[in-house]
CSV table of C-alpha atoms in Angstrom, one decimal:
chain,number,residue,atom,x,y,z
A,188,UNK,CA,2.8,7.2,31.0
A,189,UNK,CA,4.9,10.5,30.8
A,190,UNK,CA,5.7,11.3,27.3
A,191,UNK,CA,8.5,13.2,26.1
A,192,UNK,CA,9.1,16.9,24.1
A,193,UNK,CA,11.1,15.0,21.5
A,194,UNK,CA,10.9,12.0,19.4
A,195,UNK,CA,13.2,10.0,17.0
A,196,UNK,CA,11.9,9.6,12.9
A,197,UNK,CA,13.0,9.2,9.6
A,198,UNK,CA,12.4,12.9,7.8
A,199,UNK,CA,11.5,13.2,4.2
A,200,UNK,CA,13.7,16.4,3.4
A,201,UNK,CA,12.0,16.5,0.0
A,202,UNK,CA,11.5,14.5,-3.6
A,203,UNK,CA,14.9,12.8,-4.5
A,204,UNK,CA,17.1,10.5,-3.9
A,205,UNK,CA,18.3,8.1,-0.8
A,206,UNK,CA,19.8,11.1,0.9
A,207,UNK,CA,16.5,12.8,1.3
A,208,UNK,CA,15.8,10.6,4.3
A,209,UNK,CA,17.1,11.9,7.0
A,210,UNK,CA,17.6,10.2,10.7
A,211,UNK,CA,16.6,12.5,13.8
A,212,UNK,CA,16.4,12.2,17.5
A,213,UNK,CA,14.6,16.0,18.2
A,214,UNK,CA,11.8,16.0,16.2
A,215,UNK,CA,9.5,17.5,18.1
A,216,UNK,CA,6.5,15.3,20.0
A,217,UNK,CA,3.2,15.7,17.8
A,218,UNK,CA,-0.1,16.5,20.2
A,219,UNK,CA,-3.3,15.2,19.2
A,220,UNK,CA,-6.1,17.6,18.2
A,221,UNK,CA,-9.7,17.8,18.5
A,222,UNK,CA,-10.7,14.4,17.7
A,223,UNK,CA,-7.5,12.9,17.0
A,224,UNK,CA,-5.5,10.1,18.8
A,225,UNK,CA,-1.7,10.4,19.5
A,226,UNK,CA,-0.2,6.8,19.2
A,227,UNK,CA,3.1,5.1,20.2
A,228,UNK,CA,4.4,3.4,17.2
A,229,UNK,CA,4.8,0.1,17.4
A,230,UNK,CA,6.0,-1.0,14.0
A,231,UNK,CA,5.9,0.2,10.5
A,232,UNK,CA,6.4,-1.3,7.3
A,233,UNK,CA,8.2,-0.4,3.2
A,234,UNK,CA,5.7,0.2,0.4
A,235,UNK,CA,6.0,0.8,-3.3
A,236,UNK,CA,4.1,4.5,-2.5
A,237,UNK,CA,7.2,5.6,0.1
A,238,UNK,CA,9.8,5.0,-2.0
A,239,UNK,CA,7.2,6.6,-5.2
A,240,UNK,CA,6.2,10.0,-2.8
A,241,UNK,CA,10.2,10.3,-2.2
A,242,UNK,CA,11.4,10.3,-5.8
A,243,UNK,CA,8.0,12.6,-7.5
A,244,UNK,CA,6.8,9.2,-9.3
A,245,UNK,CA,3.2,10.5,-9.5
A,246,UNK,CA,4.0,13.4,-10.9
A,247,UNK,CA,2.5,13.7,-14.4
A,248,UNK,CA,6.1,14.8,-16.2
A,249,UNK,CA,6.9,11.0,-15.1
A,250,UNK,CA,6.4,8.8,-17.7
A,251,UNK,CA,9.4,5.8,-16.8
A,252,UNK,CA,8.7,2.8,-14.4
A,253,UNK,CA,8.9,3.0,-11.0
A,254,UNK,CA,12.2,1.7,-10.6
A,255,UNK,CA,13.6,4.1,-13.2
A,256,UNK,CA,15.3,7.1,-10.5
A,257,UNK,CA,14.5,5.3,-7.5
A,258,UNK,CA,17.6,5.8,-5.7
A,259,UNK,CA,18.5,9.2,-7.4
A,260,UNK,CA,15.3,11.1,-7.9
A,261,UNK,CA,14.5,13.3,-10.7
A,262,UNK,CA,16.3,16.3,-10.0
A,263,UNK,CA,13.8,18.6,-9.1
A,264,UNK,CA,11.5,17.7,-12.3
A,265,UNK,CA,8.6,16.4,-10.3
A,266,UNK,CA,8.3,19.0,-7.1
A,267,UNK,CA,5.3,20.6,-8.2
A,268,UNK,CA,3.1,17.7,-8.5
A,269,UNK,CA,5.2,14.6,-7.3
A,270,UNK,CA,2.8,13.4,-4.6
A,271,UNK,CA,-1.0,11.5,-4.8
A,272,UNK,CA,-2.7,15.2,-4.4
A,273,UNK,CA,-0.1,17.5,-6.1
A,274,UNK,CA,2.7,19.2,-4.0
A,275,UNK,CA,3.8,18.1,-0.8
A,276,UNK,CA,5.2,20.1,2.1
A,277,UNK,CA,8.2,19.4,3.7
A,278,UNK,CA,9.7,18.3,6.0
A,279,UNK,CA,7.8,15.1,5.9
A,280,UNK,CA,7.4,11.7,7.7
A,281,UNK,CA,6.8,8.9,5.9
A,282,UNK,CA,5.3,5.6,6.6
A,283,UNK,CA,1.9,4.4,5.2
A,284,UNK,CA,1.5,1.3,7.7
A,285,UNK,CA,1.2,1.7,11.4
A,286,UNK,CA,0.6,-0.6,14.0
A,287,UNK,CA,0.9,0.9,17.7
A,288,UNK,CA,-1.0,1.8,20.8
A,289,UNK,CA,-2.9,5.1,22.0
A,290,UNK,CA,-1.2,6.9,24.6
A,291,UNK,CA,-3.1,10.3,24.7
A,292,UNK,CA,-6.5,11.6,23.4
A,293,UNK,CA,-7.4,14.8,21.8
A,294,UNK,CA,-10.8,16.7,23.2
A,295,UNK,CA,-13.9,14.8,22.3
A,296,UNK,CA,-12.3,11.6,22.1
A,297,UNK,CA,-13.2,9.0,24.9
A,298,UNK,CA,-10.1,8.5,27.1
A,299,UNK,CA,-11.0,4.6,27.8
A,300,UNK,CA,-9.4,4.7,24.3
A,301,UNK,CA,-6.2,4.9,25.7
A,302,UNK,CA,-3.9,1.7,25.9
A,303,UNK,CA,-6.0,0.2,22.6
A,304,UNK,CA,-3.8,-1.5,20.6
A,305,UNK,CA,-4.8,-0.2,16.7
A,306,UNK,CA,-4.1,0.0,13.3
A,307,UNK,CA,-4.1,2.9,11.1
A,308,UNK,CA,-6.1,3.6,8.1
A,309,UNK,CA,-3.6,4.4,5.4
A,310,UNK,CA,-5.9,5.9,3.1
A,311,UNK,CA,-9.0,8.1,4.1
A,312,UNK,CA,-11.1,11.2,3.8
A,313,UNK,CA,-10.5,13.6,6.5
A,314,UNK,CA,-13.6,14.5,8.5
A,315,UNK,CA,-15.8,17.8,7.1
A,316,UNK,CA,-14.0,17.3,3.6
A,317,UNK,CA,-15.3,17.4,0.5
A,318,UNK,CA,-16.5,13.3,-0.1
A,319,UNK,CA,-13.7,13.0,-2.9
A,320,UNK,CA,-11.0,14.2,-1.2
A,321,UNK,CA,-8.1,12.2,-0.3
A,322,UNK,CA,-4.9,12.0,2.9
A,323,UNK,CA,-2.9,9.4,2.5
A,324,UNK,CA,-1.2,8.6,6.1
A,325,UNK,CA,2.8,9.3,5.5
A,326,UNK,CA,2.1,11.6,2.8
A,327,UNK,CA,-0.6,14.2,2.9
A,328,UNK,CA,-0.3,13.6,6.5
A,329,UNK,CA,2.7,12.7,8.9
A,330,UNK,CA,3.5,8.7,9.1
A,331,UNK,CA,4.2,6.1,11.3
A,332,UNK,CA,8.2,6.2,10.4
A,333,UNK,CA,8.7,8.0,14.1
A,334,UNK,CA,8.3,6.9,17.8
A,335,UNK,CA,5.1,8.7,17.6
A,336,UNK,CA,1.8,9.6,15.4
A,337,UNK,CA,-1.5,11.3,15.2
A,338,UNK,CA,-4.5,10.6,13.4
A,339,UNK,CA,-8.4,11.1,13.6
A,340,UNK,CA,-9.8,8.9,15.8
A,341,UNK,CA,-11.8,7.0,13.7
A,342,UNK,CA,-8.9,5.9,11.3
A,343,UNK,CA,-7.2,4.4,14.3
A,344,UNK,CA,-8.7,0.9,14.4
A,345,UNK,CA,-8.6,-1.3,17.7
A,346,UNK,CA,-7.8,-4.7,17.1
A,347,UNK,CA,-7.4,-7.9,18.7
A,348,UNK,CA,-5.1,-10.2,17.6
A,349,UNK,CA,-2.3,-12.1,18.7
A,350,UNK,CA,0.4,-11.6,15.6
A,351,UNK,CA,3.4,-8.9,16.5
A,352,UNK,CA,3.4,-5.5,15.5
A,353,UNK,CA,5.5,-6.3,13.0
A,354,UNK,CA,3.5,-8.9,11.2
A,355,UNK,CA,0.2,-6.4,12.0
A,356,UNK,CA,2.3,-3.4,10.5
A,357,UNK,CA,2.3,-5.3,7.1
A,358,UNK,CA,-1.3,-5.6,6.3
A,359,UNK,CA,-2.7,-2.1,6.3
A,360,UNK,CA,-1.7,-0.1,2.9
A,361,UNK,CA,-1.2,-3.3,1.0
A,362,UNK,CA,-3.8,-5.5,2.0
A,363,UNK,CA,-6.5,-2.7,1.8
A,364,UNK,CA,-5.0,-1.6,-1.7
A,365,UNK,CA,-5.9,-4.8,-2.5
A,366,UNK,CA,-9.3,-5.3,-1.0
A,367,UNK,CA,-10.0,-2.0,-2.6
A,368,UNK,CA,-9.4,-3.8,-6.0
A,369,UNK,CA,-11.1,-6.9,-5.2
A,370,UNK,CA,-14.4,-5.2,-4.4
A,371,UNK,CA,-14.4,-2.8,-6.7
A,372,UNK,CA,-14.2,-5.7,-9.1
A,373,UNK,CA,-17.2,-7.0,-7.3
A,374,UNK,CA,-14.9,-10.8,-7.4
A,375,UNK,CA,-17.0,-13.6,-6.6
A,376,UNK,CA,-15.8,-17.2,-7.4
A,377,UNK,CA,-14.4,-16.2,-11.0
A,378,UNK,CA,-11.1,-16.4,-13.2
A,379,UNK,CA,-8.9,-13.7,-11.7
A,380,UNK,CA,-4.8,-12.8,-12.9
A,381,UNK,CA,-2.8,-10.6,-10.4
A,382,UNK,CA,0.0,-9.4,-11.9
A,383,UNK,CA,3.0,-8.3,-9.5
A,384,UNK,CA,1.9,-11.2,-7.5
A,385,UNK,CA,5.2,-11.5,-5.4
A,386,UNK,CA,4.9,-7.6,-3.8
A,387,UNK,CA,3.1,-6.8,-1.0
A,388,UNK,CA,-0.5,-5.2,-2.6
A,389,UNK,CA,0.1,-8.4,-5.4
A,390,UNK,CA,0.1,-11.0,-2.5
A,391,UNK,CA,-2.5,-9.3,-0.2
A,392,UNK,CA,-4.5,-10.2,-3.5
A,393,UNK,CA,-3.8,-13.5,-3.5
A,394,UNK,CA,-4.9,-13.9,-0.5
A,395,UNK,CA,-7.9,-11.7,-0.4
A,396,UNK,CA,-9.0,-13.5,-3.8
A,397,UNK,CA,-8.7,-16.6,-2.3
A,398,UNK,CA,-11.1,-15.5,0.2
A,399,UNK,CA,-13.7,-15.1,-2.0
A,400,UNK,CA,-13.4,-18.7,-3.6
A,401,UNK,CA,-11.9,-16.9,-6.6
A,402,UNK,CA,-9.4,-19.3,-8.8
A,403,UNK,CA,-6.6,-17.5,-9.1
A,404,UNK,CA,-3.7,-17.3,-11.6
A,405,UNK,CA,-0.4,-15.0,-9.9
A,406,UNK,CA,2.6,-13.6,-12.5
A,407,UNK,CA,5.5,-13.9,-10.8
A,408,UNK,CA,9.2,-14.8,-11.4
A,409,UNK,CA,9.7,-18.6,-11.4
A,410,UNK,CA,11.9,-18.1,-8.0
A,411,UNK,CA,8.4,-17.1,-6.4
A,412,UNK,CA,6.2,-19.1,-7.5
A,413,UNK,CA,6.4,-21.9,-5.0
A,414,UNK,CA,6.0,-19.2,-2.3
A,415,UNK,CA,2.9,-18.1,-3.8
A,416,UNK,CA,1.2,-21.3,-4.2
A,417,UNK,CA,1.3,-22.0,-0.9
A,418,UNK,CA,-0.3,-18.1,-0.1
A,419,UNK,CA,-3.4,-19.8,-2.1
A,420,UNK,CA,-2.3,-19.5,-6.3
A,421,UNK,CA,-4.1,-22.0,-7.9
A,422,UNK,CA,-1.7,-21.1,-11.0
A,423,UNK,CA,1.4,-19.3,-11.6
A,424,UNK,CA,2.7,-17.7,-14.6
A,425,UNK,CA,6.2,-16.5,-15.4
A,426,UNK,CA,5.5,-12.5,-16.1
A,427,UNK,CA,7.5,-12.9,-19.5
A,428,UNK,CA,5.1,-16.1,-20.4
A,429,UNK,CA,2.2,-14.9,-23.3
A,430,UNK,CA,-1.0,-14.5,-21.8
A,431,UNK,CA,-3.8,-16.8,-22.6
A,432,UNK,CA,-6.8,-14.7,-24.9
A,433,UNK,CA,-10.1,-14.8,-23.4
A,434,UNK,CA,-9.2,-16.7,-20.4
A,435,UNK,CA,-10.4,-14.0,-17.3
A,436,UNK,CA,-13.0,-12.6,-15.5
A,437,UNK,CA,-10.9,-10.1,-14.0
A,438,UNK,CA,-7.4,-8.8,-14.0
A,439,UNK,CA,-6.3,-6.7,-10.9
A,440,UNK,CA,-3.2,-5.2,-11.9
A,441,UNK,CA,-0.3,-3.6,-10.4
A,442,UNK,CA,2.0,-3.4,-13.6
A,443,UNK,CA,1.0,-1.6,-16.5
A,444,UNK,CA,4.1,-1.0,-18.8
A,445,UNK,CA,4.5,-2.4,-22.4
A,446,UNK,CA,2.6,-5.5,-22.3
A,447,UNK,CA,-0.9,-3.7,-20.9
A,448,UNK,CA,-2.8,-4.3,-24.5
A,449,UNK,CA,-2.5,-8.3,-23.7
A,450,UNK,CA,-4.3,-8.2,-19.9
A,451,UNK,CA,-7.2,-6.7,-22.1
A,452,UNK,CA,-7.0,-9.4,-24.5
A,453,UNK,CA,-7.0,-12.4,-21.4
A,454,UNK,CA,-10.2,-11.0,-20.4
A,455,UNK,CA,-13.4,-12.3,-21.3
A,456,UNK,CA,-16.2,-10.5,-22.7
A,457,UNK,CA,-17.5,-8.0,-20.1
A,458,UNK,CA,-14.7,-8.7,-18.3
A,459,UNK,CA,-13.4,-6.2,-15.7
A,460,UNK,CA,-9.7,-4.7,-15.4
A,461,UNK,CA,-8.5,-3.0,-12.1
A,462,UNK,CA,-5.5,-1.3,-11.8
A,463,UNK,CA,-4.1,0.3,-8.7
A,464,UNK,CA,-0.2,0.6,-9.3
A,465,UNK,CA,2.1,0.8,-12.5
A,466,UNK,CA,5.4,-0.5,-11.6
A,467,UNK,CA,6.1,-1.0,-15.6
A,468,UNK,CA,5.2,2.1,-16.3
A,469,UNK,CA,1.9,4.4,-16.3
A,470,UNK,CA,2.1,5.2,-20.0
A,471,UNK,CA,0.3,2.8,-22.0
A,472,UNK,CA,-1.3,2.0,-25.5
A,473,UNK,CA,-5.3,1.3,-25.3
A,474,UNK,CA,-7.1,-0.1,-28.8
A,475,UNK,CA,-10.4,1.2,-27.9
A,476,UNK,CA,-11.9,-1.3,-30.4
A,477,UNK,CA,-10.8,-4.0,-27.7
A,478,UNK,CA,-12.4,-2.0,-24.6
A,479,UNK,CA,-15.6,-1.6,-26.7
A,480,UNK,CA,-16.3,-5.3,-29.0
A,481,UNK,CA,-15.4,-6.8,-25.9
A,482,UNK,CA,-17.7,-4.9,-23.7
A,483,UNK,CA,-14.8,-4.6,-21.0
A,484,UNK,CA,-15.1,-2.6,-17.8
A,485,UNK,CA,-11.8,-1.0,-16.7
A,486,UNK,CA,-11.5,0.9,-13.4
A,487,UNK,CA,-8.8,2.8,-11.1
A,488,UNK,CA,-9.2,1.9,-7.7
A,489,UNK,CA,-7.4,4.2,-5.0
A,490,UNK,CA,-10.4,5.8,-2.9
A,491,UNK,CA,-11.6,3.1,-0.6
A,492,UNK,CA,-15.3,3.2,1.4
A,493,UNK,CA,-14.5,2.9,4.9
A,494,UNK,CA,-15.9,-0.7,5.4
A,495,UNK,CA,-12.8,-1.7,3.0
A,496,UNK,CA,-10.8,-1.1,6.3
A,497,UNK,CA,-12.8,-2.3,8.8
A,498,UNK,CA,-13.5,-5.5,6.8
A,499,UNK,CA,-9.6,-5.8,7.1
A,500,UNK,CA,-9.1,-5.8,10.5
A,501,UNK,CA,-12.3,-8.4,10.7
A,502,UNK,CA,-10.4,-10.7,8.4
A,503,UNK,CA,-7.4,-10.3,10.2
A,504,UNK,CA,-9.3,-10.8,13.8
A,505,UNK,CA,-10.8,-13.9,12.0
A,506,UNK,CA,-7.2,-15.2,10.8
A,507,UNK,CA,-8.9,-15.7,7.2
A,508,UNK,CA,-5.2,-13.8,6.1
A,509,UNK,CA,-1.9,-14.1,7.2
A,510,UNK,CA,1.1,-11.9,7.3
A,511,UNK,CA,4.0,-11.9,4.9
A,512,UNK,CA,7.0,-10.6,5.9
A,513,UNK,CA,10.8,-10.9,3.9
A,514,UNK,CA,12.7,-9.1,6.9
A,515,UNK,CA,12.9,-6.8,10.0
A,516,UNK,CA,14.8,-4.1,10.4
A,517,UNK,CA,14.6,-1.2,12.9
A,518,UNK,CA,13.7,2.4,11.9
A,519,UNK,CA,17.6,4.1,11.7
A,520,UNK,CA,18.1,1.3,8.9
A,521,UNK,CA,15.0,2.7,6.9
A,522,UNK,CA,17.6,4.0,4.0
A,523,UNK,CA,18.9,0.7,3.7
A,524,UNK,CA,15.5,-0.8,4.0
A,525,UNK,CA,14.6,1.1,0.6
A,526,UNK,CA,17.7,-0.1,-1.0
A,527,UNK,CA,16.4,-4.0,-0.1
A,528,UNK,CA,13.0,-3.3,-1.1
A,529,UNK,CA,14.2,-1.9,-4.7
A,530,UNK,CA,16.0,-5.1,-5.2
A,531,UNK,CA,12.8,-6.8,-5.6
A,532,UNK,CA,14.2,-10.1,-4.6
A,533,UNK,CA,12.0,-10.7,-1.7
A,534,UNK,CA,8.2,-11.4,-1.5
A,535,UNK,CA,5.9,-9.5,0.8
A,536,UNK,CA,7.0,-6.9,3.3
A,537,UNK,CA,9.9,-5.5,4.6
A,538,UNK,CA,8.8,-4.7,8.1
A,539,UNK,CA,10.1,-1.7,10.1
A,540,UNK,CA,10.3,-2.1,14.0
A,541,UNK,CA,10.1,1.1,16.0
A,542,UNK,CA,9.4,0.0,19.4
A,543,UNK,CA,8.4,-2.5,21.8
């Protein structure tokens, strides 16, 4: 296919508000390098981390809730360290998830790969770097929120499967957040409670939990809790409703906030706490005579092995998981798309169509 000089993409003009996203049609076309892949986005998809990277969320001066300058930013407060590795450079495109097909290769890559339809590893280490370090796609590197994207070939994952773009384009940040979690917990067929079980990472964990014969208890708001029953909740919980002491093997948790002391008191002894999100807040109170008499295990979970990935697009292959999408919307409404997505009255993914 002939491709062209220019593309169209939501830019990232830097940390702040709304505004910062700025629709263009002449961004330049990116080339693949050595050992990278240049794919035609097909669809993309709104996560917690876009709307977090925009505003500085991660930086440490941050200590309020996710939700707490969402649409405003903080004012400059956050540009030294506001991303996951520290600064970011700007202009930048956004967009953890992408689900497309390969249209060119870089040198060293076999060109047969062209025309695979893939998915994108959101989170990876890039190839000769040190074994910690970390790129997440749409923020240390460029995103899928354009007509076009590179990546390293072996982050670009073919896969077979007969769900749209739109419904593949959901399942790669949250779904492997999750999966992260769930086997960094080690879950087998235990007690687990997700809380933030309505969002996207909360009800890729119901899912993936389910997988694993685990019997699972979701926190929720009472309007979802139907919803996620039928994803595979064995119980649901209103997420102002006490938590029962002693009652889990594990707690993934996307939450944090005020009520953090009380997931460590609904664990068992030797139970194990994973957290990969703090929606609540990251600031919280730990009684470290409750992490040691109860012999508790607590662990982050962001880094992933690159099997977490691959076992992804297996399950997906498999249909052991299914997509769950609120609404569509194409890539010139991604402004508004952030606006629906802070509302919070959905459950599961806004999903971001591109082309095709």
């Amino acid at each position: 296919m002939t491709l062209p000089a220019t593309m169209k993409a939501v830019v990232l003009a830097g940390h702040g508000g709304l505004d910062k996203l700025e629709w263009r049609e002449d961004v330049p076309l990116p080339q693949p390098d050595a050992g990278e892949v240049l794919i035609r986005v097909g669809a993309s998809s709104v996560n917690n981390t876009d709307v977090n990277t925009r505003t500085g969320w991660y930086s440490k001066s941050v200590r309020g809730d996710t939700n707490s300058a969402a649409t405003e930013g903080y004012g400059g407060a956050s540009d030294a360290d506001g991303a996951w590795s520290g600064a970011l450079s700007f202009p930048r495109i956004q967009g953890a998830d992408c689900c497309g097909r390969i249209v060119a290769v870089g040198e060293g890559v076999d060109h047969a790969r062209v025309g695979e339809r893939v998915l994108v590893r959101p989170m990876h280490r890039p190839k000769g770097a040190e074994p910690d370090a970390l790129v997440t796609f749409g923020s240390e590197r460029e995103g899928a929120f354009a007509e076009y994207t590179t990546v390293e070939s072996e982050h670009a994952l073919k896969i077979d499967s007969a769900l749209s773009d739109i419904e593949l384009a959901s399942f790669p940040c949250a779904f492997s957040t999750a999966e992260g979690m769930i086997q960094r917990a080690v879950l087998g067929a235990e007690r687990v409670l997700i809380t933030g079980a309505s969002g996207g990472v909360g009800s890729a964990a119901v899912q993936l939990a389910k997988r694993r014969g685990a019997h699972v208890t979701a926190v929720t708001s009472p309007a979802k809790m139907e919803a996620l029953k039928e994803l595979g909740a064995d119980i649901t919980m209103d997420r102002n409703e006490p938590f029962p002491e002693d009652a889990f093997d594990v707690v993934l948790d996307l939450v944090g906030g005020p009520r953090w002391p009380a997931l460590l008191d609904a664990l068992v002894p030797k139970g194990r706490y994973v957290t990969s999100g703090a929606i609540a807040g990251p600031i919280v109170e730990l009684d470290l005579r409750t992490l040691y008499l109860k012999d508790l295990t607590l662990v982050g979970s962001t880094r992933q092995d690159p099997t977490v990935f691959a076992d992804l697009v297996g399950y997906i292959e498999a249909g052991d998981i299914r997509p769950v999408l609120a609404e569509r919307r194409p890539l010139h409404e991604l402004r508004a798309a952030q606006e629906a997505f802070l509302e919070k009255s959905q459950m599961g993914k806004i999903g971001i169509q591109i082309s095709g």
